[in-house]
């Protein structure tokens, strides 16, 4: 009995120690990664955003960026803002629950609700219509935006998106665990931060693989912000609902009328490009798929010039995106980062069949 009590006390002390480490880690993360933009109260949530007004003589329409899972507005802003500032009105935002944006009182739990929040923020800033650029999970939110706010959608650019049901619908174990009531709270308040900090380097390598991770990427983009318990739980709840969303939403993609470009790499180790990107090209009328050999999951960082070309094409420009893709391939042909450490995603012909 004494041994059982001692073991229980040790376990309690261990979890309190982890909670203390997490609290300290959160303080350090927030101190090192302060907000870089402004805030607006939208649909009951305080949303953090960076808005760059249209310059005189802008040659492109407004562009709105929707980041992926585990990220924040810096992930797209750092590589793309320098190429687009002075050409268009730009809006970068932390999705509800990420970066410095609040989740809100349950009203941003679905992808459609997050799309509504983005549309309301556009209204607040006087952006009537825009080209919407979504990366990875942000691609799924982009489909929700295009379907529920077609009047505000001038064009769509998908970067390594998630959009369709994938084999088995599985996600990483910690997403399902963290999305579980009570257990998920305990995990995120104790183990999420230390475990995440231990894995963040290897995880980032596989996100970029086979391409090189830019020097200082994790710190520059404030990725550790997602390891704060509330953000960690919001991220998990998003990913946990993703499969059900794309299964229900994908049959409606045929109703999307906006000009669409999809950029994807054949070495993506995060999402099934042959399901999602090929599916968007198939299902959205007139969509153009730009397939880049030896490109991983980060077109925004590895090929930002191609992303800008896609925005120009979605805006009605005469851009040869396939020729641009061949130029990118020439630059990255020798990239081998993560070889042997990051498993390839493969599907069978049967799994690729529509439906």
C-alpha positions in Angstrom: 0.0 0.0 0.0 2.8 2.4 0.9 4.4 1.6 -2.5 1.2 2.4 -4.3 0.9 5.7 -2.4 4.5 6.6 -3.1 4.1 5.8 -6.8 0.9 7.9 -7.0 2.6 10.8 -5.2 5.5 10.6 -7.6 3.2 10.6 -10.6 1.4 13.6 -9.3 4.7 15.4 -8.6 5.9 14.5 -12.1 2.8 16.0 -13.8 3.1 19.1 -11.7 6.7 19.4 -12.8 5.8 19.0 -16.4 3.0 21.6 -16.0 5.6 24.0 -14.5 7.9 23.4 -17.4 5.1 24.1 -19.8 4.1 27.3 -18.1 7.7 28.5 -18.2 8.0 27.5 -21.8 4.8 29.3 -22.8 6.2 32.5 -21.1 9.4 32.2 -23.1 7.7 31.5 -26.3 5.4 34.5 -26.0 8.2 36.8 -24.9 10.3 35.7 -28.0 7.4 35.9 -30.4 5.3 39.0 -29.8 2.4 40.0 -32.0 3.5 41.7 -35.3 0.2 43.1 -36.4 -3.1 44.6 -35.3 -6.2 43.1 -33.6 -9.9 43.1 -34.4 -12.9 41.7 -32.5 -14.5 39.4 -35.1 -17.4 37.0 -34.3 -16.5 36.9 -30.6 -12.8 36.4 -31.1 -9.8 38.7 -31.0 -8.1 38.1 -34.4 -4.5 39.0 -35.0 -3.7 40.2 -38.6 -1.3 42.1 -40.8 -3.0 44.3 -43.3 -1.0 46.1 -46.0 -3.3 48.5 -47.9 -3.3 48.7 -51.7 -0.6 51.0 -53.0 -1.2 53.6 -55.7 -1.0 51.8 -59.1 -1.4 48.3 -57.7 -1.4 45.8 -60.6 -3.0 43.0 -58.7 -6.3 42.6 -56.7 -6.3 42.1 -53.0 -4.8 38.8 -51.7 -5.8 37.0 -48.5 -3.6 34.3 -47.1 -4.8 31.3 -45.0 -2.0 29.4 -43.2 -2.0 25.7 -42.4 -2.0 23.5 -39.3 0.5 24.3 -36.6 1.4 27.6 -38.2 0.6 31.3 -38.0 0.5 34.3 -40.3 4.3 34.6 -40.4 4.7 31.3 -42.3 3.3 32.8 -45.5 4.1 36.5 -44.8 7.9 36.1 -44.6 8.4 34.5 -48.0 5.6 36.2 -50.0 5.2 39.7 -48.6 8.5 41.0 -50.1 7.4 39.8 -53.6 3.9 41.2 -53.4 4.2 44.4 -51.4 3.7 47.4 -53.7 1.6 45.3 -56.1 -1.5 44.5 -54.1 -3.5 44.9 -50.9 -2.4 42.0 -48.7 -4.0 40.4 -45.7 -2.2 37.9 -43.5 -4.0 36.6 -40.4 -3.7 34.1 -37.6 -6.5 31.6 -38.0 -8.8 31.5 -34.8 -6.9 29.8 -32.0 -3.4 30.1 -33.7 -0.6 32.6 -33.3 -2.1 35.5 -31.4 -5.7 35.0 -32.5 -8.3 33.8 -30.0 -10.4 30.9 -30.8 -13.6 32.5 -29.6 -16.5 31.0 -27.6 -17.0 27.9 -29.7 -17.9 29.8 -32.9 -14.7 29.1 -34.8 -14.6 25.3 -34.2 -15.6 24.4 -37.8 -13.8 25.2 -41.0 -16.9 27.0 -42.3 -17.0 29.2 -39.2 -13.3 30.1 -39.7 -14.1 31.0 -43.3 -16.9 33.3 -42.0 -14.5 34.9 -39.6 -12.0 35.6 -42.4 -14.9 37.1 -44.5 -16.0 39.3 -41.6 -12.4 40.5 -41.2 -12.3 41.4 -44.9 -15.5 43.4 -44.5 -14.0 45.2 -41.5 -11.0 46.2 -43.5 -13.0 47.1 -46.6 -11.8 44.3 -48.8 -14.8 43.4 -51.0 -13.2 40.6 -53.0 -9.8 38.9 -53.0 -7.7 36.1 -54.3 -7.5 33.5 -51.5 -4.2 31.7 -51.0 -4.4 28.6 -48.8 -1.5 26.3 -47.7 -2.1 22.7 -46.5 -4.9 22.7 -43.9 -5.5 26.3 -45.1 -6.5 24.8 -48.4 -9.4 23.1 -46.8 -10.5 26.4 -45.2 -10.1 28.0 -48.6 -12.6 25.5 -50.1 -15.0 26.4 -47.3 -14.5 30.1 -48.1 -15.0 29.7 -51.8 -18.2 27.7 -51.3 -19.8 29.9 -48.6 -18.5 33.3 -49.9 -18.3 33.1 -53.7 -19.1 36.8 -54.0 -15.9 37.6 -52.1 -13.7 35.1 -54.1 -11.9 36.5 -57.1 -9.6 33.5 -57.4 -8.1 30.6 -55.6 -4.5 29.5 -55.1 -3.9 26.2 -53.3 -0.5 25.3 -52.1 0.1 21.6 -51.2 -3.6 21.5 -50.0 -5.8 19.1 -48.1 -9.1 18.8 -49.9 -10.3 15.2 -50.3 -10.8 12.1 -48.2 -7.5 10.1 -47.9 -6.9 6.4 -47.2 -8.2 5.5 -43.8 -8.6 9.1 -42.7 -5.8 8.7 -40.2 -3.8 11.6 -38.6 -1.0 11.6 -36.1 -1.9 10.0 -32.8 -1.4 13.1 -30.7 -4.1 15.0 -32.6 -6.7 12.5 -31.7 -5.4 12.3 -28.1 -5.4 16.1 -27.6 -8.8 16.4 -29.1 -10.2 14.1 -26.5 -11.9 15.9 -23.6 -10.0 15.9 -20.2 -7.2 13.6 -21.4 -6.4 16.1 -24.2 -6.3 18.9 -21.7 -4.0 17.0 -19.4 -1.7 16.1 -22.3 -1.5 19.6 -23.7 -0.9 21.2 -20.3 2.0 18.8 -19.4 3.6 16.8 -22.2 2.7 18.8 -25.4 5.3 21.5 -25.0 8.4 19.4 -23.9 7.6 16.7 -26.4 6.9 19.2 -29.2 10.2 21.0 -28.5 12.1 17.8 -28.8 10.4 16.9 -32.1 10.2 20.3 -33.8 13.4 20.0 -35.7 12.8 16.6 -37.2 9.2 17.5 -37.9 10.2 20.6 -39.8 12.8 18.6 -41.8 10.0 16.2 -43.0 7.6 19.1 -43.8 10.2 20.6 -46.2 11.8 17.3 -47.3 13.4 16.7 -49.8 14.0 20.5 -49.9 16.3 22.3 -47.4 14.8 24.0 -44.4 15.7 27.7 -44.6 18.2 28.9 -42.0 16.4 30.1 -38.9 13.0 29.0 -40.2 11.4 27.8 -36.9 12.4 30.9 -35.0 11.6 33.4 -37.8 8.1 31.9 -38.3 7.3 31.6 -34.6 6.3 28.0 -35.0 6.6 27.2 -31.3 3.5 29.4 -30.6 1.5 26.3 -31.5 3.0 24.4 -28.5 1.1 26.7 -26.0 -1.7 24.5 -24.6 -4.7 26.4 -26.0 -3.2 26.6 -29.4 -2.2 22.9 -29.2 -5.7 21.9 -28.5 -7.2 24.2 -31.2 -4.8 22.7 -33.7 -5.8 19.1 -32.7 -9.5 19.8 -32.9 -9.0 21.3 -36.4 -7.1 18.3 -37.6 -9.5 15.8 -35.9 -12.5 17.2 -37.8 -10.6 17.5 -41.2 -11.5 14.1 -42.7 -15.2 14.5 -42.0 -15.1 18.0 -43.5 -13.5 17.0 -46.8 -15.6 13.9 -47.1 -18.8 16.0 -46.9 -17.5 19.1 -48.8 -15.6 17.6 -51.7 -18.7 16.7 -53.8 -19.6 20.4 -53.8 -16.3 21.6 -55.3 -17.8 21.3 -58.8 -19.8 24.4 -57.9 -16.8 26.6 -57.4 -16.5 29.0 -60.3 -13.5 31.1 -59.3 -10.2 30.9 -61.4 -8.1 28.3 -59.6 -4.5 27.2 -59.5 -3.1 24.3 -57.5 0.6 24.0 -56.8 1.9 20.6 -55.5 5.1 18.6 -55.3 5.6 15.0 -56.1 7.6 14.5 -52.9 5.2 15.9 -50.4 5.5 13.9 -47.2 2.7 15.5 -45.3 -0.4 15.2 -47.6 -1.4 12.9 -50.4 -0.8 15.2 -53.3 -2.1 12.6 -55.8 -5.4 12.6 -54.0 -5.9 16.2 -52.9 -4.2 18.3 -55.7 -5.3 16.0 -58.5 -8.8 15.9 -57.0 -9.0 19.7 -57.0 -7.9 19.9 -60.6 -10.6 17.3 -61.5 -13.4 18.7 -59.4 -13.1 22.5 -59.8 -14.0 23.5 -63.4 -11.0 25.0 -65.2 -8.5 24.5 -62.3 -4.9 24.3 -63.4 -2.6 21.9 -61.6 1.1 22.9 -61.5 3.0 19.7 -60.6 6.6 20.3 -59.5 9.1 17.4 -59.4 11.2 17.0 -56.2 9.1 19.6 -54.4 8.0 18.8 -50.8 5.2 20.4 -48.7 6.4 24.0 -48.8 5.9 25.8 -52.1 5.5 29.1 -50.4 9.1 29.0 -49.1 10.8 26.8 -51.8 9.1 28.4 -54.8 7.7 31.8 -53.8 8.2 33.1 -57.4 5.9 30.3 -58.6 3.3 31.2 -56.0 3.3 34.8 -57.1 2.9 33.6 -60.7 -0.1 31.6 -59.7 -1.6 34.7 -58.0 -1.0 36.6 -61.2 -2.7 33.8 -63.2 -5.7 33.7 -60.9 -6.0 37.4 -61.4 -6.3 36.9 -65.1 -2.7 37.3 -66.2 -1.1 35.4 -69.1 1.4 33.5 -67.1 3.1 30.2 -68.2 3.1 28.4 -64.9 4.3 25.2 -66.4 7.4 26.9 -67.7 7.9 28.5 -64.3 7.6 25.1 -62.6 10.3 23.6 -64.9 12.6 26.5 -63.8 11.9 25.6 -60.1 12.6 22.0 -60.8 16.0 23.0 -62.1 16.8 24.8 -58.9 15.8 21.9 -56.6 16.6 18.9 -58.6 19.5 17.9 -56.3 17.7 18.4 -53.0 17.8 15.3 -50.7 17.1 16.6 -47.2 15.4 14.0 -45.0 16.3 11.1 -47.3 15.8 7.9 -45.3 14.3 9.7 -42.3 11.0 10.9 -43.7 8.7 8.2 -45.0 7.1 8.7 -48.5 3.3 8.9 -48.8 2.1 6.3 -51.3 -1.4 5.2 -52.4 -2.6 2.4 -54.6 -4.4 2.8 -57.9 -7.6 1.7 -56.2 -7.3 4.4 -53.5 -6.8 7.0 -56.2 -10.1 6.2 -57.9 -12.7 9.0 -57.5 -15.3 8.5 -54.8 
